[in-house]
Structure formats: structure tokens, C-alpha cells
Amino acid sequence: GVEFLATHIDQLRSTNPNTVVVSAGDLIGASPLISALFHDEPTIEAFNAIGLDYNAVGNHEFDEGAAELLRMQKGGCHPVDGCLDGDNFKGADFNFLAANVVWEDSGKTIFPAYKVEVFRGVKVAFIGMTLEGTPTIVTPSGVAGLQFLDEADTVNALIPELRQRQIETIVVLIHEGGNQPFNYNGCDGISGPIVEIVERLDPAVDVVISGHTHQPYNCVINDMVVTSAYSFGRIVTDIDMVLDRATGDVVQVSANNNIVTRDVPAHPVLTALVDRYRALTAPLANRVVGTITADITRTTNAAGESALGDVIADAQLAATAPVGFGEAVVAFMNPGGIRADLSFAPSGSEQPGEVTYGEIFTVQPFGNSLVTMTLTGEQIDTLLEQQFDNPAPGQNRILQVSAGFTYEWSAAAPTGSKEDPSTIMINGVVVDPAAEYRVTVNSFLADGGDNF
């Protein structure tokens, strides 16, 4: 849909010469095959064409590590795969911003903390940040050597510097968000981390543009306009500010979340870009790799188990159970890594029930590999308890398990004692706390992702 998003942005830009285009993060990572196959260079090229000015770094920007993220900004071919699309990659024309992400060894930010735009003599600062909890939801190797600081404290510490530069208008781009009952242009009972962060911000902040939770909203919190534009390019937020040229202060702010409809002309430059990468991707994406007899979904039952989660865990076990391939006896899958359902109905030229590589890539759009490790029965018990003592707000962390692995747990039991160790079994045999077992997980979990 980027060719329609581009048209909507162009139409909004045409209404006012004093326009800046910004993003609150997760431009790249966990992306469709048409972008991911080329290490998300197509997405960067698309937003170059759109004319994006600033992007606050999100957690998914770190999926392939800091060095790869720096390549996204600076350009150059991938160090392993080269330039898969046949030409050089020049990098982002826009600026990545990361005020609260610093190198542990130097304390310096990985990208600029903020940038300043001048509109008819009035300075406007754009501060960019990602969520402090990024290390808990990104593969730890992807954020090695980096420290993620408190969001509100980071902004507040910058205010004196901005005031010294005679900057009175301040916009925060933050990859953290909230939740509300669906009202894409309203603010009905907003909750979540963004509320606490905004309530702690210095009153000098005028506008907060947020993301991360895939929730659209248009709020006023702590006398600040706080917006979120949904996810996957489905909404673009139009924010109008009236500035006092004498004082540099904000006189008035209004915001409106606009649905990115497809009743507008497709942007020809973006259409050409999409067509080019679609053609390069098609031979792999359209290859049939299996069949199903009905939908297999990630819809969970009362115990937190889904059919698709079980299928993935079973596949991981099948790949690593044979001698010489891990000798695994159980596999676990994190539910947050299951990004789509498998549908019996065709999504393209394939027949009903046929599953293409593109479809299974959409289910798991990550560069994870399988890791088989040795755990004691006691460690497996600890792993199962960690499902309940680290969940993020509104997120289910119940691990999906392979066939033959069973246990019982109670939602009403106190944290730390929700599952019964005496019920943990592999193929009907109770797990011995002192015995060792071969366990397969993806590299995200193996590195400690999701706080496991």
C-alpha cells in the first residue's frame, strides 16, 4: 500500500509549504518478504521517495543489530549478501533519531538525539526515541553494546539545551505507545506506557507522536497532543501547528488521523519501485512448499495455545529430533513471533490449500535460526514459570509447545507457582528436575528474548 500512502502524504504536503514528514519507528524489521528478502533496502528506498524527514528508531530497527542499522542510514551493500537487487544501496536520505540509545562504552547516542527545522524563522525541535524496554523484545545480540535510557528522563534532560538555543516548539517522536478501545481518531480510555511517560514530560513539550502498540489514537494528555497512526501504513496523521514568529511558541495545535484509502491515484514512482521488487521476489514467494486442508490460525484457547503455534513447535522438533541434528525431545515457540495465519483460501495464483513460501514467511518474518540446548528438568520448570512473571501489558507470553509435552497451570495461582512441576511430562513420562533434556527454540528465545 505504500504507493497510496505516498499519494496521501503528497496531497497533505501540497496544502502547506511548511511541512515536515516524520515516523515513530519500526519502518524496517519483521517486514513482508518483498522488503525483507533485500534486508529492507526497498523500504528505505520507498521512504526516500516519499520524502520522509525523520524516523525515531523503533525496536525492530535493531532486529539485525546495530551495524546493520547504521548501514541503513549510511548505505553500502550488505556485508554477507552483497547488493541482492543488482545495484548499490545509498542508504536513507532521512535522519534516524535515537536520543535514549547510547553506546555503553562511550555514553554517546547511536544517532542524533534531535534535529531542528526552521519554518519562517521559527525553530522546531524533533526529539526521537525508542522504548526503554527494547532489550527485552529484541534478540539480545541485536542490541549488544547499547544502553536504552528512560524516555521521559531523556527528553527532560534535553530541554535546557533546547531553551539555550531559543527553541520553544518541541515535538517528541517516540516508539512507545498505548491502548484504547478502537476509535482511530479519538481517545477513549487511553492506557499503557505512553500515558505515564507523557505525564512525566517537561511542560515545554508540545506534541508527542507515538507508535509501537499498533493502536491509533488522537489524544491530549498532560496538555500535550499525543497521536499514533496505527500500523502497516493504514493511517497518516495530519498535525497542524500555528507558531508565534515573535516568541517561537505554539499558539494552536490540531491533529487528525486520516485513513490511507486506495481511492486515490497510485504514486507512479512508488508503483515502479514495488513492481521492480515484486518481480525480483516472485520466483521465491510463489513457490508452493506444502499443503493444508483448513485454516491454521494463531487464535489461542483459554490456556494460551494456538493451532499454528503447535504446528510451528512441532516443525521445530521435527527438524532437530533426529540424531546429529540436535536430538531434541521438546520445542518451544514464542507467540509474539507468529505474525499471521495460514489460510486455506489462495492468496495469489496458488490453488486452495497450497501454501507458498511467501505465506509462511509472512507467518514468521524474522531471520531466526533454530538452537538446540541442554536444559535440566528444573530449568524447564523455571522457563514455564517465566511465562507469567514477565508479560508486557496486553501481551500473552504463553509458549507454544511441541507434541508430547504436557503440563498443567492455573491462572488463579500466585506468580511463581502457576504451573505444577509434578505435571510436566514428555511423552507421558514426568520430567526429572535433575535430568538433562535437549530443547529446541528459535535464536530469539535462546538469546533471552521476551525475558526468558
Short mmCIF file of C-alpha atoms in Angstrom, two decimals:
data_model
loop_
_atom_site.label_atom_id
_atom_site.label_comp_id
_atom_site.label_asym_id
_atom_site.label_seq_id
_atom_site.Cartn_x
_atom_site.Cartn_y
_atom_site.Cartn_z
CA GLY A 1 0.00 0.00 0.00
CA VAL A 2 2.99 2.36 0.01
CA GLU A 3 2.03 3.76 -3.41
CA PHE A 4 -1.24 5.03 -1.88
CA LEU A 5 0.40 6.23 1.34
CA ALA A 6 2.76 8.30 -0.82
CA THR A 7 -0.13 9.95 -2.63
CA HIS A 8 -1.89 10.84 0.62
CA ILE A 9 1.32 12.36 2.01
CA ASP A 10 1.84 14.34 -1.21
CA GLN A 11 -1.71 15.68 -1.00
CA LEU A 12 -1.21 16.77 2.62
CA ARG A 13 2.17 18.32 1.80
CA SER A 14 0.60 20.35 -1.01
CA THR A 15 -1.66 22.16 1.47
CA ASN A 16 1.23 23.84 3.31
CA PRO A 17 4.81 24.66 2.27
CA ASN A 18 5.89 24.49 5.94
CA THR A 19 5.64 20.70 6.20
CA VAL A 20 7.80 18.00 7.75
CA VAL A 21 7.19 14.25 7.43
CA VAL A 22 8.10 12.06 10.41
CA SER A 23 7.79 8.48 11.64
CA ALA A 24 7.66 6.97 15.12
CA GLY A 25 9.72 3.90 14.28
CA ASP A 26 9.59 0.29 13.09
CA LEU A 27 9.97 1.26 9.45
CA ILE A 28 12.01 -1.92 8.99
CA GLY A 29 12.22 -5.39 10.52
CA ALA A 30 9.56 -8.14 10.64
CA SER A 31 8.57 -6.89 7.20
CA PRO A 32 6.94 -8.55 4.18
CA LEU A 33 9.14 -10.75 2.01
CA ILE A 34 9.21 -8.13 -0.79
CA SER A 35 11.29 -5.93 1.55
CA ALA A 36 12.84 -8.44 3.97
CA LEU A 37 14.44 -10.53 1.20
CA PHE A 38 16.59 -7.49 0.40
CA HIS A 39 17.37 -6.61 4.04
CA ASP A 40 14.68 -3.89 3.94
CA GLU A 41 16.57 -1.75 1.44
CA PRO A 42 13.30 -1.44 -0.55
CA THR A 43 11.53 0.16 2.42
CA ILE A 44 14.31 2.70 2.87
CA GLU A 45 14.19 3.49 -0.85
CA ALA A 46 10.40 3.89 -0.64
CA PHE A 47 10.59 6.41 2.20
CA ASN A 48 13.38 8.25 0.43
CA ALA A 49 10.95 8.66 -2.47
CA ILE A 50 8.13 9.72 -0.14
CA GLY A 51 10.36 12.41 1.35
CA LEU A 52 10.48 11.28 4.97
CA ASP A 53 12.50 13.71 7.08
CA TYR A 54 12.95 11.95 10.45
CA ASN A 55 12.41 8.48 11.88
CA ALA A 56 12.60 7.72 15.59
CA VAL A 57 14.33 4.35 15.86
CA GLY A 58 11.96 1.55 16.88
CA ASN A 59 12.76 -1.82 18.40
CA HIS A 60 12.55 -3.63 15.06
CA GLU A 61 15.24 -1.38 13.62
CA PHE A 62 17.61 -3.42 15.83
CA ASP A 63 16.49 -6.86 14.58
CA GLU A 64 19.70 -7.34 12.56
CA GLY A 65 21.94 -5.47 15.00
CA ALA A 66 23.44 -2.01 15.36
CA ALA A 67 25.91 -2.38 12.49
CA GLU A 68 23.12 -3.23 10.04
CA LEU A 69 21.03 -0.31 11.32
CA LEU A 70 23.96 2.04 10.74
CA ARG A 71 24.17 0.65 7.18
CA MET A 72 20.53 1.56 6.69
CA GLN A 73 21.47 5.18 7.42
CA LYS A 74 24.82 5.36 5.64
CA GLY A 75 24.32 2.94 2.74
CA GLY A 76 26.51 0.28 1.16
CA CYS A 77 25.93 -3.33 0.20
CA HIS A 78 25.15 -5.98 2.81
CA PRO A 79 28.42 -7.41 4.21
CA VAL A 80 27.34 -11.02 3.58
CA ASP A 81 24.73 -10.99 0.81
CA GLY A 82 26.01 -8.00 -1.11
CA CYS A 83 23.53 -5.95 -3.15
CA LEU A 84 20.90 -8.55 -3.98
CA ASP A 85 18.87 -6.24 -6.21
CA GLY A 86 21.77 -5.64 -8.57
CA ASP A 87 22.62 -2.05 -7.67
CA ASN A 88 24.30 -0.17 -4.86
CA PHE A 89 22.35 0.92 -1.79
CA LYS A 90 22.81 4.58 -0.91
CA GLY A 91 21.10 4.49 2.49
CA ALA A 92 18.44 6.72 3.98
CA ASP A 93 18.05 10.31 2.85
CA PHE A 94 16.20 10.94 6.10
CA ASN A 95 17.68 11.02 9.62
CA PHE A 96 17.33 8.28 12.20
CA LEU A 97 16.95 9.79 15.69
CA ALA A 98 17.68 7.99 18.99
CA ALA A 99 18.06 10.28 21.99
CA ASN A 100 17.85 7.48 24.56
CA VAL A 101 20.02 4.83 22.84
CA VAL A 102 23.69 5.17 23.79
CA TRP A 103 26.87 3.14 23.36
CA GLU A 104 27.78 1.56 26.69
CA ASP A 105 31.48 2.26 26.26
CA SER A 106 31.18 5.94 25.41
CA GLY A 107 27.74 7.11 26.51
CA LYS A 108 27.25 8.73 23.08
CA THR A 109 23.98 8.31 21.21
CA ILE A 110 23.94 5.86 18.30
CA PHE A 111 22.12 8.51 16.22
CA PRO A 112 21.44 12.21 16.85
CA ALA A 113 19.16 12.89 19.79
CA TYR A 114 17.24 15.54 17.90
CA LYS A 115 17.15 17.67 14.80
CA VAL A 116 15.92 21.25 14.34
CA GLU A 117 13.79 22.56 11.47
CA VAL A 118 13.31 26.29 10.88
CA PHE A 119 9.97 27.45 9.49
CA ARG A 120 9.91 31.16 8.53
CA GLY A 121 12.32 31.94 11.35
CA VAL A 122 10.74 29.71 13.99
CA LYS A 123 12.82 26.79 15.26
CA VAL A 124 11.13 23.44 15.89
CA ALA A 125 13.00 20.57 17.59
CA PHE A 126 12.21 16.93 16.81
CA ILE A 127 13.45 14.51 19.50
CA GLY A 128 13.46 10.82 18.56
CA MET A 129 13.43 7.81 20.91
CA THR A 130 12.69 4.12 21.13
CA LEU A 131 11.17 2.30 24.08
CA GLU A 132 13.39 1.70 27.08
CA GLY A 133 12.32 -1.96 27.11
CA THR A 134 13.79 -2.71 23.66
CA PRO A 135 16.41 -5.19 25.02
CA THR A 136 13.62 -7.43 26.36
CA ILE A 137 11.86 -7.80 23.00
CA VAL A 138 14.78 -7.81 20.55
CA THR A 139 17.34 -10.58 20.19
CA PRO A 140 19.98 -9.55 22.77
CA SER A 141 22.79 -9.86 20.23
CA GLY A 142 20.98 -7.19 18.20
CA VAL A 143 21.39 -4.61 21.00
CA ALA A 144 24.77 -5.76 22.34
CA GLY A 145 26.89 -2.83 23.49
CA LEU A 146 23.92 -0.46 23.68
CA GLN A 147 22.02 1.00 26.61
CA PHE A 148 18.40 2.15 26.46
CA LEU A 149 17.59 5.02 28.82
CA ASP A 150 14.36 6.18 30.43
CA GLU A 151 12.28 8.01 27.85
CA ALA A 152 10.88 10.87 29.96
CA ASP A 153 14.19 11.49 31.75
CA THR A 154 15.98 11.67 28.39
CA VAL A 155 13.61 14.29 26.98
CA ASN A 156 13.58 16.37 30.15
CA ALA A 157 17.38 16.45 30.24
CA LEU A 158 17.42 17.97 26.73
CA ILE A 159 15.02 20.83 27.48
CA PRO A 160 17.63 23.23 28.97
CA GLU A 161 19.87 22.71 25.90
CA LEU A 162 16.97 23.44 23.54
CA ARG A 163 15.94 26.52 25.51
CA GLN A 164 19.51 27.78 25.34
CA ARG A 165 19.19 27.52 21.56
CA GLN A 166 15.99 29.63 21.72
CA ILE A 167 13.81 26.67 20.76
CA GLU A 168 10.32 26.84 22.22
CA THR A 169 8.46 24.37 19.97
CA ILE A 170 9.30 20.74 20.77
CA VAL A 171 7.95 17.58 19.13
CA VAL A 172 8.78 14.14 20.54
CA LEU A 173 8.80 11.11 18.23
CA ILE A 174 8.71 8.02 20.43
CA HIS A 175 8.44 4.35 19.61
CA GLU A 176 6.26 3.51 22.59
CA GLY A 177 2.51 3.68 22.82
CA GLY A 178 -0.80 2.98 24.45
CA ASN A 179 -4.05 1.11 24.03
CA GLN A 180 -7.67 2.18 23.75
CA PRO A 181 -10.97 0.72 22.57
CA PHE A 182 -10.84 1.18 18.82
CA ASN A 183 -11.55 4.77 17.85
CA TYR A 184 -8.94 5.64 15.27
CA ASN A 185 -9.38 9.38 15.68
CA GLY A 186 -10.34 9.54 19.37
CA CYS A 187 -9.01 8.94 22.84
CA ASP A 188 -11.37 6.65 24.72
CA GLY A 189 -9.82 5.36 27.92
CA ILE A 190 -6.22 5.52 26.74
CA SER A 191 -3.88 3.37 28.83
CA GLY A 192 -0.41 1.91 28.58
CA PRO A 193 3.19 3.10 28.90
CA ILE A 194 2.74 6.26 26.82
CA VAL A 195 0.40 7.76 29.42
CA GLU A 196 2.93 7.52 32.25
CA ILE A 197 5.74 8.78 30.01
CA VAL A 198 3.81 11.83 28.80
CA GLU A 199 2.65 12.68 32.32
CA ARG A 200 6.32 12.90 33.33
CA LEU A 201 7.44 15.05 30.40
CA ASP A 202 8.51 18.64 30.88
CA PRO A 203 5.61 21.02 30.00
CA ALA A 204 7.88 22.50 27.32
CA VAL A 205 6.96 19.56 25.06
CA ASP A 206 4.11 20.42 22.71
CA VAL A 207 3.40 17.30 20.64
CA VAL A 208 4.13 13.59 21.14
CA ILE A 209 3.93 11.27 18.11
CA SER A 210 3.96 7.66 19.29
CA GLY A 211 3.87 4.10 17.95
CA HIS A 212 4.77 0.50 18.84
CA THR A 213 1.39 -0.76 20.07
CA HIS A 214 -0.29 -0.86 16.62
CA GLN A 215 -3.10 1.28 18.03
CA PRO A 216 -4.40 4.53 16.50
CA TYR A 217 -5.43 7.39 18.78
CA ASN A 218 -5.62 11.16 18.93
CA CYS A 219 -5.33 12.42 22.50
CA VAL A 220 -4.48 15.34 24.74
CA ILE A 221 -2.51 14.16 27.78
CA ASN A 222 -0.78 16.49 30.22
CA ASP A 223 -1.76 19.40 27.92
CA MET A 224 0.16 17.77 25.05
CA VAL A 225 -1.25 16.47 21.78
CA VAL A 226 -0.44 12.74 21.69
CA THR A 227 -1.06 10.77 18.48
CA SER A 228 -0.48 7.37 16.96
CA ALA A 229 -1.02 6.46 13.31
CA TYR A 230 -1.92 2.77 13.63
CA SER A 231 0.43 0.36 11.80
CA PHE A 232 1.30 -1.03 8.35
CA GLY A 233 0.71 2.34 6.67
CA ARG A 234 -3.04 2.28 7.27
CA ILE A 235 -3.27 5.81 8.73
CA VAL A 236 -1.33 9.04 8.25
CA THR A 237 -1.68 11.71 10.92
CA ASP A 238 -2.06 15.33 9.82
CA ILE A 239 -0.86 17.67 12.59
CA ASP A 240 -1.28 21.41 12.12
CA MET A 241 0.61 23.83 14.39
CA VAL A 242 0.25 27.59 14.49
CA LEU A 243 3.51 29.17 15.71
CA ASP A 244 4.19 32.67 17.04
CA ARG A 245 7.05 34.11 14.94
CA ALA A 246 7.91 36.59 17.70
CA THR A 247 8.20 34.15 20.60
CA GLY A 248 8.66 30.79 18.85
CA ASP A 249 5.84 29.36 20.96
CA VAL A 250 2.99 27.14 19.81
CA VAL A 251 -0.28 29.07 19.63
CA GLN A 252 -2.50 26.22 18.49
CA VAL A 253 -2.27 22.51 17.64
CA SER A 254 -4.78 20.27 15.93
CA ALA A 255 -4.41 16.66 14.79
CA ASN A 256 -6.41 14.36 12.55
CA ASN A 257 -5.86 10.68 11.77
CA ASN A 258 -6.59 10.08 8.08
CA ILE A 259 -7.27 6.60 6.75
CA VAL A 260 -4.96 5.75 3.86
CA THR A 261 -7.65 4.91 1.33
CA ARG A 262 -6.97 3.37 -2.06
CA ASP A 263 -9.40 5.56 -3.98
CA VAL A 264 -6.56 7.95 -4.84
CA PRO A 265 -4.12 7.58 -7.75
CA ALA A 266 -1.20 5.25 -7.02
CA HIS A 267 2.05 7.19 -6.87
CA PRO A 268 3.91 6.24 -10.08
CA VAL A 269 7.42 6.33 -8.57
CA LEU A 270 6.37 4.02 -5.73
CA THR A 271 4.42 1.77 -8.08
CA ALA A 272 7.55 1.31 -10.18
CA LEU A 273 9.58 0.51 -7.05
CA VAL A 274 7.04 -2.04 -5.81
CA ASP A 275 6.75 -3.66 -9.26
CA ARG A 276 10.53 -3.97 -9.51
CA TYR A 277 10.92 -5.74 -6.19
CA ARG A 278 7.78 -7.82 -6.68
CA ALA A 279 9.27 -9.21 -9.89
CA LEU A 280 12.57 -9.99 -8.15
CA THR A 281 10.75 -11.68 -5.25
CA ALA A 282 8.07 -13.60 -7.17
CA PRO A 283 10.00 -16.81 -8.01
CA LEU A 284 10.65 -17.45 -4.32
CA ALA A 285 7.42 -16.01 -2.90
CA ASN A 286 5.15 -18.01 -5.22
CA ARG A 287 6.89 -21.36 -4.78
CA VAL A 288 4.49 -23.91 -3.25
CA VAL A 289 6.12 -25.57 -0.24
CA GLY A 290 3.24 -27.53 1.27
CA THR A 291 -0.48 -28.05 1.62
CA ILE A 292 -3.12 -27.66 4.33
CA THR A 293 -6.72 -28.88 4.49
CA ALA A 294 -8.13 -25.96 6.51
CA ASP A 295 -7.14 -22.63 8.02
CA ILE A 296 -4.42 -22.90 10.69
CA THR A 297 -4.67 -19.85 12.94
CA ARG A 298 -2.86 -18.22 15.85
CA THR A 299 -6.15 -17.82 17.75
CA THR A 300 -5.48 -19.06 21.28
CA ASN A 301 -7.67 -21.13 23.56
CA ALA A 302 -8.16 -20.41 27.27
CA ALA A 303 -4.78 -21.98 28.03
CA GLY A 304 -2.94 -19.73 25.59
CA GLU A 305 -2.37 -22.46 23.00
CA SER A 306 -2.96 -21.99 19.27
CA ALA A 307 -3.10 -24.48 16.42
CA LEU A 308 -0.49 -22.58 14.42
CA GLY A 309 1.77 -22.25 17.46
CA ASP A 310 1.64 -26.02 17.91
CA VAL A 311 2.39 -26.61 14.22
CA ILE A 312 5.45 -24.36 14.41
CA ALA A 313 6.71 -26.04 17.58
CA ASP A 314 6.12 -29.46 16.00
CA ALA A 315 8.08 -28.37 12.93
CA GLN A 316 10.98 -27.17 15.10
CA LEU A 317 11.02 -30.52 16.90
CA ALA A 318 10.84 -32.48 13.63
CA ALA A 319 13.82 -30.53 12.29
CA THR A 320 16.00 -31.14 15.35
CA ALA A 321 14.89 -34.51 16.79
CA PRO A 322 16.99 -36.78 14.52
CA VAL A 323 20.38 -37.96 15.76
CA GLY A 324 23.02 -35.50 14.60
CA PHE A 325 20.54 -32.65 14.28
CA GLY A 326 20.12 -31.91 17.98
CA GLU A 327 18.37 -34.98 19.38
CA ALA A 328 15.68 -32.66 20.76
CA VAL A 329 12.76 -34.07 22.76
CA VAL A 330 10.71 -30.86 23.02
CA ALA A 331 10.45 -27.50 21.22
CA PHE A 332 9.03 -24.14 22.33
CA MET A 333 7.80 -21.19 20.24
CA ASN A 334 7.16 -17.63 21.45
CA PRO A 335 3.65 -16.46 20.44
CA GLY A 336 4.81 -12.93 19.59
CA GLY A 337 6.82 -14.36 16.71
CA ILE A 338 3.70 -15.69 14.95
CA ARG A 339 2.63 -12.77 12.77
CA ALA A 340 -0.14 -14.15 10.52
CA ASP A 341 -2.48 -17.11 9.99
CA LEU A 342 -2.18 -19.78 7.30
CA SER A 343 -5.29 -19.60 5.14
CA PHE A 344 -6.79 -22.41 3.07
CA ALA A 345 -8.04 -19.87 0.54
CA PRO A 346 -5.43 -18.85 -2.04
CA SER A 347 -3.68 -15.51 -1.62
CA GLY A 348 -2.33 -15.48 -5.16
CA SER A 349 -2.06 -17.83 -8.11
CA GLU A 350 -1.75 -21.00 -5.99
CA GLN A 351 -4.60 -23.49 -5.59
CA PRO A 352 -6.79 -23.67 -2.43
CA GLY A 353 -4.88 -25.42 0.33
CA GLU A 354 -1.49 -24.85 -1.27
CA VAL A 355 0.98 -22.97 0.95
CA THR A 356 3.63 -20.77 -0.63
CA TYR A 357 6.99 -19.69 0.70
CA GLY A 358 5.70 -16.12 0.76
CA GLU A 359 2.83 -17.15 3.02
CA ILE A 360 4.97 -18.98 5.55
CA PHE A 361 7.45 -16.10 5.52
CA THR A 362 4.59 -13.79 6.45
CA VAL A 363 3.85 -16.06 9.41
CA GLN A 364 7.45 -15.81 10.66
CA PRO A 365 9.13 -12.77 9.05
CA PHE A 366 12.35 -12.96 11.05
CA GLY A 367 15.90 -14.06 10.45
CA ASN A 368 15.90 -16.50 13.35
CA SER A 369 17.67 -19.85 13.30
CA LEU A 370 16.95 -22.91 15.45
CA VAL A 371 19.01 -23.54 18.57
CA THR A 372 19.00 -26.85 20.45
CA MET A 373 20.30 -26.60 24.01
CA THR A 374 20.54 -28.81 27.07
CA LEU A 375 18.29 -27.87 29.99
CA THR A 376 17.64 -29.66 33.25
CA GLY A 377 14.11 -30.51 34.29
CA GLU A 378 14.40 -27.78 36.92
CA GLN A 379 15.33 -25.24 34.24
CA ILE A 380 12.32 -26.28 32.14
CA ASP A 381 10.16 -25.67 35.22
CA THR A 382 11.73 -22.21 35.60
CA LEU A 383 11.14 -21.50 31.90
CA LEU A 384 7.45 -22.31 32.24
CA GLU A 385 7.08 -20.04 35.28
CA GLN A 386 8.70 -17.17 33.37
CA GLN A 387 5.67 -17.16 31.07
CA PHE A 388 3.71 -15.49 33.86
CA ASP A 389 6.13 -13.16 35.65
CA ASN A 390 7.25 -11.04 32.69
CA PRO A 391 4.31 -10.31 30.38
CA ALA A 392 4.10 -6.87 28.80
CA PRO A 393 0.75 -5.09 29.12
CA GLY A 394 -1.81 -6.74 26.88
CA GLN A 395 0.66 -9.31 25.57
CA ASN A 396 0.36 -13.07 26.00
CA ARG A 397 3.67 -14.84 26.63
CA ILE A 398 2.39 -18.44 26.85
CA LEU A 399 4.92 -20.60 24.99
CA GLN A 400 3.64 -22.84 22.21
CA VAL A 401 4.80 -26.44 22.71
CA SER A 402 5.53 -29.45 20.54
CA ALA A 403 3.57 -32.71 20.58
CA GLY A 404 4.21 -34.94 23.57
CA PHE A 405 4.96 -32.12 26.00
CA THR A 406 2.25 -31.53 28.62
CA TYR A 407 1.84 -29.69 31.92
CA GLU A 408 -0.87 -28.05 33.99
CA TRP A 409 -1.09 -24.44 35.13
CA SER A 410 -3.57 -22.25 36.98
CA ALA A 411 -4.21 -18.58 36.22
CA ALA A 412 -5.52 -18.13 39.76
CA ALA A 413 -2.32 -19.37 41.41
CA PRO A 414 0.24 -16.80 42.67
CA THR A 415 3.07 -15.70 40.41
CA GLY A 416 5.97 -18.10 40.77
CA SER A 417 3.70 -21.07 41.43
CA LYS A 418 1.30 -21.08 38.49
CA GLU A 419 2.39 -24.37 36.98
CA ASP A 420 2.67 -27.71 38.79
CA PRO A 421 6.16 -29.26 38.33
CA SER A 422 4.78 -32.74 39.01
CA THR A 423 2.61 -32.48 35.88
CA ILE A 424 5.42 -31.64 33.43
CA MET A 425 5.71 -34.63 31.11
CA ILE A 426 7.46 -35.58 27.89
CA ASN A 427 5.60 -38.36 26.07
CA GLY A 428 3.77 -39.26 29.27
CA VAL A 429 6.89 -39.50 31.46
CA VAL A 430 7.27 -37.00 34.31
CA VAL A 431 10.26 -34.71 33.84
CA ASP A 432 13.02 -35.31 36.40
CA PRO A 433 14.26 -31.97 37.84
CA ALA A 434 17.84 -33.30 37.94
CA ALA A 435 17.86 -34.93 34.50
CA GLU A 436 19.01 -33.23 31.28
CA TYR A 437 16.86 -32.77 28.19
CA ARG A 438 17.55 -31.46 24.68
CA VAL A 439 15.28 -28.47 23.97
CA THR A 440 14.85 -26.54 20.71
CA VAL A 441 13.87 -22.86 20.49
CA ASN A 442 14.48 -20.09 17.98
CA SER A 443 17.57 -17.92 18.36
CA PHE A 444 15.44 -15.04 19.70
CA LEU A 445 14.40 -17.11 22.73
CA ALA A 446 17.82 -18.73 23.02
CA ASP A 447 19.36 -15.27 23.45
CA GLY A 448 16.88 -14.44 26.22
CA GLY A 449 14.23 -12.67 24.17
CA ASP A 450 10.88 -11.87 25.84
CA ASN A 451 12.73 -12.05 29.17
CA PHE A 452 13.03 -15.85 29.07
#
